[in-house]
Amino acid sequence: MTTGSPRRTWFLPSWTPPKGTASRYGKHAAFYRFRTSTGRVLPLFYVYDSYLTPPEAWAELLTATGSQSVRGTPYDGVFVALIVEERHKHDILASGFDGMYTYFASNGFSFGSSHQNWKAIKAFCDANNLLFIPSVGPGYVDTAVRPWNNHNTRNRVNGRYYETSLQAALSVRPEIVTITSFNQWHEGTQIERAVPKKTVTHLYLDYQPNQPDHYLELTRQWAENFSKEKDKWLM
């Protein structure tokens, strides 16, 4: 299970990696690498808003026959695209991506982030040798910065929303589950320790009546569950 906000990873077809980047950082312990079904261990990249670049442009970079292909080079990796609309799954396949993730923590916000669609997306990915990475979050509320967006608010319900999301993710037997959280208090996706705090202009959400580390503890428990379940799937 990986954590953090994947939207801070950008990789564009027009980008040329600086010489030495892979050799300098590629083997660092903090540089996440994923073992593929073929046994290769490669860096894992999440590409946010990947659908803004047309599939034919991505294919030049991500398919073996592309004019700027990174496949089989020191810059090869596992590249995961964002699925927002249903049609994006076909674009992702044509682009040469290795999988897709859903990112948004608000169930129902998009086709990809709707739990009810995860089974169908997983089936598509399985049929096309793609990774499906469902993304979960503890809740969502961004009205402090987007006052018009209250219809996408998802109440935490003392952790039940988080656990429901995690259960929905595990039910499709994914290789990876991502947690969309990057200490983003303005979007209400944080899982860090929290105590009551109020300023002149803002009231921060806390986890009472639960302990300050409530969501870290839930994350630990579900990470253990995920590990155990994966062991059963492989039996």
PDB file of C-alpha atoms in Angstrom, residues 23-200:
ATOM      1  CA  SER A  23      21.901   6.771 -11.841  1.00  0.00           C
ATOM      2  CA  ARG A  24      21.881   9.461  -9.143  1.00  0.00           C
ATOM      3  CA  TYR A  25      18.469   8.836  -7.576  1.00  0.00           C
ATOM      4  CA  GLY A  26      17.175   5.597  -9.043  1.00  0.00           C
ATOM      5  CA  LYS A  27      18.663   3.317  -6.406  1.00  0.00           C
ATOM      6  CA  HIS A  28      17.853   5.526  -3.424  1.00  0.00           C
ATOM      7  CA  ALA A  29      15.807   3.769  -0.731  1.00  0.00           C
ATOM      8  CA  ALA A  30      13.116   6.444  -0.968  1.00  0.00           C
ATOM      9  CA  PHE A  31      12.686   5.920  -4.719  1.00  0.00           C
ATOM     10  CA  TYR A  32       9.760   3.501  -4.947  1.00  0.00           C
ATOM     11  CA  ARG A  33      10.187   0.580  -7.310  1.00  0.00           C
ATOM     12  CA  PHE A  34       7.597  -2.009  -8.309  1.00  0.00           C
ATOM     13  CA  ARG A  35       8.172  -5.631  -9.288  1.00  0.00           C
ATOM     14  CA  THR A  36       6.254  -6.312 -12.493  1.00  0.00           C
ATOM     15  CA  SER A  37       4.603  -9.569 -13.539  1.00  0.00           C
ATOM     16  CA  THR A  38       7.699 -10.292 -15.652  1.00  0.00           C
ATOM     17  CA  GLY A  39       9.982  -9.933 -12.636  1.00  0.00           C
ATOM     18  CA  ARG A  40      11.468  -6.572 -13.592  1.00  0.00           C
ATOM     19  CA  VAL A  41      11.822  -4.016 -10.792  1.00  0.00           C
ATOM     20  CA  LEU A  42      11.093  -0.519 -12.093  1.00  0.00           C
ATOM     21  CA  PRO A  43      10.276   2.949 -10.750  1.00  0.00           C
ATOM     22  CA  LEU A  44       6.549   3.590 -10.382  1.00  0.00           C
ATOM     23  CA  PHE A  45       5.185   6.881 -11.740  1.00  0.00           C
ATOM     24  CA  TYR A  46       1.668   8.265 -11.241  1.00  0.00           C
ATOM     25  CA  VAL A  47       0.720  10.717 -13.995  1.00  0.00           C
ATOM     26  CA  TYR A  48      -1.916  13.242 -12.967  1.00  0.00           C
ATOM     27  CA  ASP A  49      -4.248  14.676 -15.664  1.00  0.00           C
ATOM     28  CA  SER A  50      -2.750  12.245 -18.164  1.00  0.00           C
ATOM     29  CA  TYR A  51      -5.909  12.496 -20.282  1.00  0.00           C
ATOM     30  CA  LEU A  52      -4.967  16.060 -21.283  1.00  0.00           C
ATOM     31  CA  THR A  53      -2.285  14.597 -23.572  1.00  0.00           C
ATOM     32  CA  PRO A  54      -3.629  12.576 -26.539  1.00  0.00           C
ATOM     33  CA  PRO A  55      -2.980   8.808 -26.635  1.00  0.00           C
ATOM     34  CA  GLU A  56      -0.905   9.029 -29.814  1.00  0.00           C
ATOM     35  CA  ALA A  57       1.514  11.415 -28.090  1.00  0.00           C
ATOM     36  CA  TRP A  58       1.872   9.143 -25.059  1.00  0.00           C
ATOM     37  CA  ALA A  59       2.365   6.153 -27.373  1.00  0.00           C
ATOM     38  CA  GLU A  60       5.495   7.754 -28.824  1.00  0.00           C
ATOM     39  CA  LEU A  61       6.970   7.591 -25.337  1.00  0.00           C
ATOM     40  CA  LEU A  62       5.385   4.530 -23.749  1.00  0.00           C
ATOM     41  CA  THR A  63       5.177   1.909 -26.493  1.00  0.00           C
ATOM     42  CA  ALA A  64       8.184  -0.117 -27.605  1.00  0.00           C
ATOM     43  CA  THR A  65       7.888   1.166 -31.174  1.00  0.00           C
ATOM     44  CA  GLY A  66       7.404   4.834 -30.262  1.00  0.00           C
ATOM     45  CA  SER A  67       9.785   7.407 -31.741  1.00  0.00           C
ATOM     46  CA  GLN A  68      10.843   8.540 -28.258  1.00  0.00           C
ATOM     47  CA  SER A  69      10.271   5.251 -26.445  1.00  0.00           C
ATOM     48  CA  VAL A  70      11.639   4.863 -22.933  1.00  0.00           C
ATOM     49  CA  ARG A  71      10.954   1.134 -22.946  1.00  0.00           C
ATOM     50  CA  GLY A  72      14.074  -0.878 -22.325  1.00  0.00           C
ATOM     51  CA  THR A  73      16.101   2.257 -21.558  1.00  0.00           C
ATOM     52  CA  PRO A  74      17.429   3.512 -18.197  1.00  0.00           C
ATOM     53  CA  TYR A  75      14.302   5.719 -18.058  1.00  0.00           C
ATOM     54  CA  ASP A  76      11.842   2.853 -18.299  1.00  0.00           C
ATOM     55  CA  GLY A  77       9.320   2.465 -15.500  1.00  0.00           C
ATOM     56  CA  VAL A  78       5.800   1.503 -14.539  1.00  0.00           C
ATOM     57  CA  PHE A  79       3.634   4.398 -15.725  1.00  0.00           C
ATOM     58  CA  VAL A  80       0.129   4.718 -14.296  1.00  0.00           C
ATOM     59  CA  ALA A  81      -2.467   7.082 -15.786  1.00  0.00           C
ATOM     60  CA  LEU A  82      -5.465   8.779 -14.178  1.00  0.00           C
ATOM     61  CA  ILE A  83      -8.878   7.409 -15.124  1.00  0.00           C
ATOM     62  CA  VAL A  84     -11.615  10.006 -14.699  1.00  0.00           C
ATOM     63  CA  GLU A  85     -14.186   9.156 -17.380  1.00  0.00           C
ATOM     64  CA  GLU A  86     -15.066   5.654 -18.577  1.00  0.00           C
ATOM     65  CA  ARG A  87     -13.663   6.314 -22.064  1.00  0.00           C
ATOM     66  CA  HIS A  88     -10.255   7.041 -20.563  1.00  0.00           C
ATOM     67  CA  LYS A  89      -9.592   3.340 -20.013  1.00  0.00           C
ATOM     68  CA  HIS A  90      -9.375   2.794 -23.787  1.00  0.00           C
ATOM     69  CA  ASP A  91      -7.143   5.849 -24.201  1.00  0.00           C
ATOM     70  CA  ILE A  92      -4.871   4.596 -21.419  1.00  0.00           C
ATOM     71  CA  LEU A  93      -4.533   1.230 -23.137  1.00  0.00           C
ATOM     72  CA  ALA A  94      -3.760   2.851 -26.507  1.00  0.00           C
ATOM     73  CA  SER A  95      -1.227   5.177 -24.872  1.00  0.00           C
ATOM     74  CA  GLY A  96       0.975   2.354 -23.679  1.00  0.00           C
ATOM     75  CA  PHE A  97       0.503   2.992 -19.968  1.00  0.00           C
ATOM     76  CA  ASP A  98       1.026   0.110 -17.580  1.00  0.00           C
ATOM     77  CA  GLY A  99      -2.074   0.758 -15.529  1.00  0.00           C
ATOM     78  CA  MET A 100      -4.531   3.276 -14.157  1.00  0.00           C
ATOM     79  CA  TYR A 101      -5.409   4.823 -10.802  1.00  0.00           C
ATOM     80  CA  THR A 102      -8.494   6.721  -9.634  1.00  0.00           C
ATOM     81  CA  TYR A 103      -6.970   9.409  -7.367  1.00  0.00           C
ATOM     82  CA  PHE A 104     -10.037  11.318  -6.116  1.00  0.00           C
ATOM     83  CA  ALA A 105     -11.055  10.648  -2.508  1.00  0.00           C
ATOM     84  CA  SER A 106     -14.712  11.564  -3.089  1.00  0.00           C
ATOM     85  CA  ASN A 107     -16.774   8.480  -3.951  1.00  0.00           C
ATOM     86  CA  GLY A 108     -19.032   9.365  -6.884  1.00  0.00           C
ATOM     87  CA  PHE A 109     -17.073  12.434  -7.986  1.00  0.00           C
ATOM     88  CA  SER A 110     -15.969  10.740 -11.211  1.00  0.00           C
ATOM     89  CA  PHE A 111     -16.485   7.455 -13.004  1.00  0.00           C
ATOM     90  CA  GLY A 112     -13.071   6.315 -11.861  1.00  0.00           C
ATOM     91  CA  SER A 113     -13.482   7.336  -8.224  1.00  0.00           C
ATOM     92  CA  SER A 114     -16.904   5.642  -7.859  1.00  0.00           C
ATOM     93  CA  HIS A 115     -16.547   2.454  -5.862  1.00  0.00           C
ATOM     94  CA  GLN A 116     -19.357   0.787  -7.795  1.00  0.00           C
ATOM     95  CA  ASN A 117     -17.289   0.944 -11.001  1.00  0.00           C
ATOM     96  CA  TRP A 118     -14.098  -0.569  -9.616  1.00  0.00           C
ATOM     97  CA  LYS A 119     -15.039  -4.169 -10.373  1.00  0.00           C
ATOM     98  CA  ALA A 120     -15.628  -3.350 -14.056  1.00  0.00           C
ATOM     99  CA  ILE A 121     -12.432  -1.299 -14.316  1.00  0.00           C
ATOM    100  CA  LYS A 122     -10.445  -4.111 -12.696  1.00  0.00           C
ATOM    101  CA  ALA A 123     -11.923  -6.616 -15.170  1.00  0.00           C
ATOM    102  CA  PHE A 124     -10.886  -4.385 -18.082  1.00  0.00           C
ATOM    103  CA  CYS A 125      -7.392  -4.070 -16.668  1.00  0.00           C
ATOM    104  CA  ASP A 126      -7.054  -7.799 -16.087  1.00  0.00           C
ATOM    105  CA  ALA A 127      -8.152  -8.507 -19.657  1.00  0.00           C
ATOM    106  CA  ASN A 128      -5.524  -6.098 -21.009  1.00  0.00           C
ATOM    107  CA  ASN A 129      -2.622  -6.849 -18.655  1.00  0.00           C
ATOM    108  CA  LEU A 130      -2.877  -3.485 -16.889  1.00  0.00           C
ATOM    109  CA  LEU A 131      -2.566  -2.598 -13.224  1.00  0.00           C
ATOM    110  CA  PHE A 132      -5.671  -1.242 -11.549  1.00  0.00           C
ATOM    111  CA  ILE A 133      -4.881   0.915  -8.541  1.00  0.00           C
ATOM    112  CA  PRO A 134      -7.962   2.147  -6.645  1.00  0.00           C
ATOM    113  CA  SER A 135      -7.424   5.281  -4.570  1.00  0.00           C
ATOM    114  CA  VAL A 136      -9.045   5.806  -1.180  1.00  0.00           C
ATOM    115  CA  GLY A 137      -9.281   8.665   1.284  1.00  0.00           C
ATOM    116  CA  PRO A 138     -10.535   9.300   4.818  1.00  0.00           C
ATOM    117  CA  GLY A 139     -13.140  11.810   3.633  1.00  0.00           C
ATOM    118  CA  TYR A 140     -13.322  14.976   1.593  1.00  0.00           C
ATOM    119  CA  VAL A 141     -14.238  18.597   2.224  1.00  0.00           C
ATOM    120  CA  ASP A 142     -12.710  21.476   0.260  1.00  0.00           C
ATOM    121  CA  THR A 143     -15.317  24.195   0.773  1.00  0.00           C
ATOM    122  CA  ALA A 144     -12.763  26.395   2.543  1.00  0.00           C
ATOM    123  CA  VAL A 145     -11.041  26.870  -0.826  1.00  0.00           C
ATOM    124  CA  ARG A 146     -13.911  25.891  -3.183  1.00  0.00           C
ATOM    125  CA  PRO A 147     -17.143  27.172  -1.585  1.00  0.00           C
ATOM    126  CA  TRP A 148     -19.233  25.948  -4.530  1.00  0.00           C
ATOM    127  CA  ASN A 149     -18.132  22.317  -4.192  1.00  0.00           C
ATOM    128  CA  ASN A 150     -20.102  21.226  -1.141  1.00  0.00           C
ATOM    129  CA  HIS A 151     -21.901  18.511  -3.136  1.00  0.00           C
ATOM    130  CA  ASN A 152     -18.628  16.573  -3.246  1.00  0.00           C
ATOM    131  CA  THR A 153     -18.086  16.700   0.518  1.00  0.00           C
ATOM    132  CA  ARG A 154     -17.807  13.238   2.064  1.00  0.00           C
ATOM    133  CA  ASN A 155     -18.150  13.070   5.832  1.00  0.00           C
ATOM    134  CA  ARG A 156     -15.600  10.921   7.646  1.00  0.00           C
ATOM    135  CA  VAL A 157     -18.225   9.410   9.976  1.00  0.00           C
ATOM    136  CA  ASN A 158     -15.542   8.739  12.605  1.00  0.00           C
ATOM    137  CA  GLY A 159     -13.527   6.599  10.210  1.00  0.00           C
ATOM    138  CA  ARG A 160     -16.340   4.591   8.634  1.00  0.00           C
ATOM    139  CA  TYR A 161     -16.016   6.338   5.255  1.00  0.00           C
ATOM    140  CA  TYR A 162     -12.307   5.458   5.178  1.00  0.00           C
ATOM    141  CA  GLU A 163     -12.934   1.837   6.084  1.00  0.00           C
ATOM    142  CA  THR A 164     -15.765   1.522   3.559  1.00  0.00           C
ATOM    143  CA  SER A 165     -13.440   2.861   0.849  1.00  0.00           C
ATOM    144  CA  LEU A 166     -10.653   0.489   1.860  1.00  0.00           C
ATOM    145  CA  GLN A 167     -13.021  -2.472   1.893  1.00  0.00           C
ATOM    146  CA  ALA A 168     -14.273  -1.531  -1.593  1.00  0.00           C
ATOM    147  CA  ALA A 169     -10.678  -1.377  -2.819  1.00  0.00           C
ATOM    148  CA  LEU A 170      -9.659  -4.719  -1.337  1.00  0.00           C
ATOM    149  CA  SER A 171     -12.776  -6.395  -2.723  1.00  0.00           C
ATOM    150  CA  VAL A 172     -11.419  -6.126  -6.284  1.00  0.00           C
ATOM    151  CA  ARG A 173      -8.085  -7.704  -5.319  1.00  0.00           C
ATOM    152  CA  PRO A 174      -5.701  -5.011  -6.555  1.00  0.00           C
ATOM    153  CA  GLU A 175      -1.919  -5.188  -6.579  1.00  0.00           C
ATOM    154  CA  ILE A 176      -1.709  -1.733  -5.003  1.00  0.00           C
ATOM    155  CA  VAL A 177      -4.037   0.600  -3.117  1.00  0.00           C
ATOM    156  CA  THR A 178      -3.152   4.287  -2.943  1.00  0.00           C
ATOM    157  CA  ILE A 179      -4.222   6.643  -0.190  1.00  0.00           C
ATOM    158  CA  THR A 180      -4.900  10.131  -1.486  1.00  0.00           C
ATOM    159  CA  SER A 181      -3.508  12.198   1.343  1.00  0.00           C
ATOM    160  CA  PHE A 182      -0.728  14.758   1.352  1.00  0.00           C
ATOM    161  CA  ASN A 183      -1.354  16.639   4.575  1.00  0.00           C
ATOM    162  CA  GLN A 184      -4.027  18.469   2.585  1.00  0.00           C
ATOM    163  CA  TRP A 185      -6.038  20.091   5.330  1.00  0.00           C
ATOM    164  CA  HIS A 186      -7.716  22.406   2.825  1.00  0.00           C
ATOM    165  CA  GLU A 187      -9.268  19.350   1.130  1.00  0.00           C
ATOM    166  CA  GLY A 188      -9.889  17.355   4.277  1.00  0.00           C
ATOM    167  CA  THR A 189      -7.861  14.323   3.173  1.00  0.00           C
ATOM    168  CA  GLN A 190      -5.240  14.345   5.922  1.00  0.00           C
ATOM    169  CA  ILE A 191      -4.594  11.244   8.000  1.00  0.00           C
ATOM    170  CA  GLU A 192      -1.843  12.747  10.157  1.00  0.00           C
ATOM    171  CA  ARG A 193      -2.260  13.172  13.901  1.00  0.00           C
ATOM    172  CA  ALA A 194      -4.738  15.951  14.657  1.00  0.00           C
ATOM    173  CA  VAL A 195      -5.926  17.833  17.723  1.00  0.00           C
ATOM    174  CA  PRO A 196      -8.604  20.546  17.930  1.00  0.00           C
ATOM    175  CA  LYS A 197      -7.398  23.865  16.515  1.00  0.00           C
ATOM    176  CA  LYS A 198      -9.145  27.099  15.608  1.00  0.00           C
ATOM    177  CA  THR A 199      -7.803  30.340  14.161  1.00  0.00           C
ATOM    178  CA  VAL A 200      -9.518  33.644  13.544  1.00  0.00           C
TER     179      VAL A 200
END
